[in-house]
Amino acid sequence: MRVFVTGATGFIGSAIVRELIDAGHKVLGLARSDSGAASLAAAGAGVHRGSLDDLESLRSGAAAADGVIHTAFNHDFSKFAENCEMDRRAIEALGSALVGSDRPLIVTSGTGLFTPGRLVTEETAASAGSPAIPRVSEQACLSMASRGLRALVVRLPPSVHGDGDHGFVPILIGIAREKGMSAYVGEGLNRWPAVHRLDAAHLFRLVLEKGSAGGRYHGVAEEGVPFREIAGVIGRRLNVPIVSKTPEEAAEHFGWFAHFAALDNPASSQQTREQLEWQPKQPRLIPDIDRPSYFEA
């Protein structure tokens, strides 16, 4: 297949590009910069210049492909609602080029967008969105199924880890360095599901090749890692105290990240594993982050 990939030079997208090419697919990657274009060319992918806010570039890229994997998202949380709206428009543009065909649109969503403390399964339906949770990636994608779009969703956990990680764990490491302590909230028993980026990339390929229209799939290798264990590795590696914070203290300590530090988000991937025969093989979260390269400034 010829696959159009947005976010193709990103942490997850670049792994997907490699996975697809190694499996014999051809990749057309979205690039908004010369450096991104060079990176894609070096990986053996075709280059499609454009960006998330250039809807025509998205439509033309999708039109030239046998399927689309959409992983691009602006993670600047200072303008999260604005970025969620940009993502919704991008998904609609990509889908409009595929409506009426059997060509799949695979959109990335997150397990952390659901009610905290409840086990999220593939059958858990997303809400309509709200000011508190304005990201509606999967809703935008699946809503186009009635128009003849082969829509599929991959939900990823808060921690997608591996070499090159610049997500939640590195943010925690930065906070611990700045504050001189590695903190958790309360008893630290809130759970983060996790997956290695290479296992996630493999799942995206399986969804592309074998996923059912309208399907929701979970890229979750670990159902829930207690946050205290994550804080413990960070504290030991940085040689700083590992401390508990009350919710009020956590708000000051973690700042804008306090919501995620307290997030209790257990998530299952049982149905995904059974339906697609997906078996994560890469290192789990704690042993993966418990190595020097994760702490290189």
XYZ file of C-alpha atoms in Angstrom:
297
model
C 0.000 0.000 0.000
C 0.953 3.618 -0.477
C 0.370 5.204 2.931
C 0.178 8.918 3.724
C 1.494 9.553 7.240
C 1.082 12.837 9.113
C 3.492 13.447 11.972
C 5.867 11.239 9.983
C 9.011 12.780 11.478
C 7.741 12.698 15.066
C 8.548 10.335 17.918
C 5.790 7.857 17.046
C 5.336 8.723 13.379
C 8.981 8.059 12.487
C 8.706 4.591 14.034
C 5.551 3.959 12.005
C 7.340 5.025 8.812
C 10.136 2.538 9.510
C 7.637 -0.223 10.370
C 5.659 0.314 7.165
C 8.693 0.466 4.879
C 10.215 -2.637 6.449
C 6.936 -4.468 5.784
C 7.010 -3.535 2.099
C 4.626 -0.568 2.069
C 5.422 2.735 0.407
C 5.197 5.842 2.598
C 4.374 9.415 1.716
C 5.216 11.560 4.743
C 3.937 15.032 5.534
C 6.811 17.506 6.014
C 6.531 21.170 6.923
C 10.272 21.925 6.894
C 13.376 21.200 4.866
C 14.869 19.243 7.762
C 11.727 17.134 8.002
C 11.805 16.480 4.279
C 15.458 15.433 4.465
C 14.706 13.087 7.370
C 11.897 11.410 5.439
C 13.999 11.028 2.314
C 16.810 9.483 4.364
C 14.318 6.955 5.769
C 13.269 5.961 2.264
C 9.877 7.707 2.315
C 8.348 10.059 -0.210
C 7.940 13.684 0.834
C 4.687 15.660 0.746
C 5.166 19.279 1.774
C 2.450 20.814 3.916
C 1.214 21.227 7.471
C -1.773 20.569 9.723
C -3.232 23.996 9.066
C -2.804 23.646 5.284
C -5.970 21.672 4.634
C -5.434 21.464 0.890
C -2.049 19.808 1.430
C -3.758 17.236 3.664
C -6.488 16.539 1.119
C -4.027 16.125 -1.749
C -1.764 13.862 0.300
C -4.668 11.644 1.276
C -6.001 11.580 -2.294
C -2.655 10.237 -3.517
C -2.620 7.345 -1.031
C -4.227 3.949 -0.451
C -4.622 4.779 3.220
C -3.810 7.455 5.803
C -2.299 7.269 9.289
C -2.775 10.527 11.188
C -0.393 10.926 14.137
C 0.365 14.658 13.948
C -0.815 16.813 16.855
C 0.492 20.045 18.336
C 1.172 19.277 22.017
C 1.575 22.883 23.135
C -0.757 22.673 26.154
C -0.836 26.463 26.526
C -3.217 26.519 23.553
C -4.681 23.038 23.828
C -8.233 23.925 22.775
C -6.957 25.725 19.670
C -4.793 22.733 18.762
C -7.721 20.356 19.254
C -9.789 22.413 16.816
C -6.936 22.357 14.302
C -6.798 18.582 14.673
C -10.545 18.250 14.076
C -10.332 20.268 10.865
C -7.334 18.247 9.705
C -9.176 14.968 10.249
C -12.177 16.208 8.311
C -9.920 17.295 5.445
C -8.146 13.918 5.344
C -11.429 12.043 5.535
C -13.035 14.093 2.768
C -10.442 12.747 0.319
C -11.211 9.143 1.262
C -15.020 9.160 1.575
C -16.703 6.678 -0.715
C -13.666 4.426 -1.038
C -12.375 1.500 0.987
C -9.191 3.407 1.807
C -8.692 3.614 5.591
C -8.191 6.699 7.733
C -6.480 5.760 11.000
C -6.615 8.506 13.614
C -4.684 8.696 16.889
C -6.498 9.342 20.155
C -5.666 8.806 23.834
C -6.802 6.602 26.703
C -6.358 9.566 29.043
C -9.394 11.374 27.631
C -11.848 9.235 29.605
C -13.247 9.220 33.139
C -10.341 8.753 35.597
C -10.262 5.626 37.726
C -12.371 3.471 35.402
C -10.855 0.785 33.214
C -10.919 2.010 29.612
C -11.589 -0.729 27.059
C -11.990 -0.656 23.311
C -15.752 -0.648 23.842
C -15.627 2.545 25.922
C -17.202 5.180 23.714
C -15.796 8.690 23.609
C -17.971 11.553 24.800
C -19.023 14.438 22.595
C -16.226 16.587 23.987
C -16.337 19.434 26.483
C -14.398 22.569 27.446
C -12.437 20.428 29.905
C -11.656 17.751 27.281
C -11.862 19.462 23.886
C -9.961 16.829 21.902
C -12.442 15.021 19.632
C -10.095 13.230 17.238
C -11.842 9.880 17.219
C -15.322 11.384 17.282
C -14.475 13.463 14.202
C -13.112 10.411 12.412
C -15.861 7.940 13.299
C -18.618 10.454 12.562
C -17.618 10.308 8.889
C -18.233 6.561 8.698
C -21.870 7.249 7.822
C -20.600 9.118 4.742
C -18.686 6.095 3.513
C -15.338 6.562 5.246
C -13.434 3.496 6.453
C -12.629 5.070 9.815
C -10.403 3.504 12.486
C -8.959 4.762 15.768
C -5.820 3.873 17.722
C -5.831 5.064 21.324
C -2.424 5.516 22.912
C -1.636 5.759 26.645
C -0.131 8.753 28.476
C 3.344 7.239 28.299
C 4.663 6.171 24.920
C 8.298 5.526 25.750
C 11.555 4.576 24.060
C 14.642 6.209 22.557
C 13.989 9.838 21.634
C 11.098 10.235 24.097
C 10.182 13.869 24.716
C 6.807 13.213 26.316
C 5.518 12.819 29.849
C 8.447 11.021 31.503
C 11.036 13.572 30.295
C 8.707 16.328 31.544
C 8.691 14.664 34.973
C 12.479 14.369 34.890
C 12.736 18.079 34.111
C 10.417 18.999 36.988
C 12.372 16.772 39.398
C 15.638 18.399 38.348
C 14.192 21.885 38.754
C 12.564 21.219 42.132
C 15.298 18.996 43.574
C 12.826 16.214 44.352
C 10.774 13.557 42.570
C 7.148 13.784 43.666
C 3.953 11.790 43.454
C 0.445 12.647 44.610
C -0.940 11.068 47.780
C 0.138 7.421 47.944
C 1.165 7.466 44.289
C -1.123 4.574 43.407
C -2.696 6.282 40.396
C -1.925 4.302 37.250
C -0.440 5.226 33.883
C -0.856 2.722 31.048
C 2.173 2.570 28.796
C 3.573 1.262 25.519
C 6.944 1.292 23.784
C 6.993 3.343 20.566
C 8.071 0.337 18.473
C 5.194 -1.791 19.762
C 2.833 1.115 19.014
C 4.221 1.399 15.481
C 3.633 -2.302 14.902
C 0.034 -1.919 16.023
C -0.596 0.906 13.559
C 0.562 -1.375 10.741
C -1.707 -4.188 11.906
C -4.674 -1.806 12.051
C -3.847 -0.617 8.531
C -3.656 -4.168 7.193
C -6.322 -5.968 9.218
C -8.415 -3.429 11.138
C -12.205 -3.449 10.865
C -14.013 -0.325 9.717
C -15.226 1.644 12.722
C -12.819 -0.204 14.993
C -11.207 1.255 18.112
C -7.866 -0.260 19.082
C -5.694 0.195 22.167
C -1.927 0.527 21.915
C -1.507 -0.454 25.549
C 1.249 -2.855 26.602
C 0.814 -2.269 30.356
C -2.622 -1.686 31.847
C -1.410 0.625 34.580
C 1.994 1.422 36.095
C 1.706 2.974 39.591
C 2.933 6.561 39.372
C 4.992 6.108 42.524
C 7.178 3.571 40.673
C 7.882 6.105 37.941
C 8.726 8.792 40.511
C 10.944 6.284 42.294
C 13.104 5.595 39.234
C 13.433 9.317 38.558
C 14.409 10.102 42.148
C 16.976 7.319 42.318
C 18.527 8.181 38.954
C 18.758 11.893 39.817
C 19.752 11.203 43.423
C 16.990 13.453 44.768
C 14.380 12.756 47.471
C 11.206 10.889 46.481
C 8.317 12.649 48.199
C 4.538 12.585 48.471
C 2.525 15.729 47.785
C -1.038 16.520 48.752
C -3.282 17.510 45.827
C -2.895 21.141 46.885
C 0.895 20.883 47.076
C 0.980 18.984 43.774
C -0.722 21.856 41.981
C 2.181 24.119 42.915
C 4.898 21.508 42.453
C 3.837 20.213 39.027
C 2.177 23.372 37.693
C 0.243 22.745 34.466
C 1.299 19.067 34.619
C -0.510 18.406 37.931
C -3.552 16.906 36.177
C -1.391 14.309 34.430
C 0.680 13.555 37.533
C -2.511 12.615 39.373
C -4.158 10.843 36.417
C -5.507 7.374 37.193
C -6.049 5.861 33.764
C -6.067 2.044 33.713
C -6.633 0.784 30.178
C -6.978 -2.661 28.621
C -5.883 -3.901 25.211
C -7.335 -7.406 25.479
C -9.659 -7.045 22.497
C -6.953 -5.457 20.360
C -4.581 -8.324 21.085
C -7.219 -10.926 20.301
C -8.495 -9.308 17.104
C -5.162 -8.335 15.549
C -2.820 -10.840 17.236
C -0.785 -7.925 18.545
C 1.797 -8.956 21.122
C 4.016 -6.208 22.568
C 7.635 -7.368 22.693
C 9.626 -4.281 23.649
C 10.805 -3.333 27.182
C 8.180 -2.267 29.713
C 8.076 1.284 31.056
C 10.050 0.958 34.300
C 13.049 -0.985 32.922
C 13.046 1.187 29.798
C 13.297 4.499 31.656
C 15.690 3.069 34.264
C 18.768 3.690 32.113
C 21.211 6.571 31.712
C 20.056 7.715 28.268
C 16.679 8.770 29.672
C 18.440 11.199 31.988
C 20.899 12.799 29.607
C 20.227 16.530 29.766
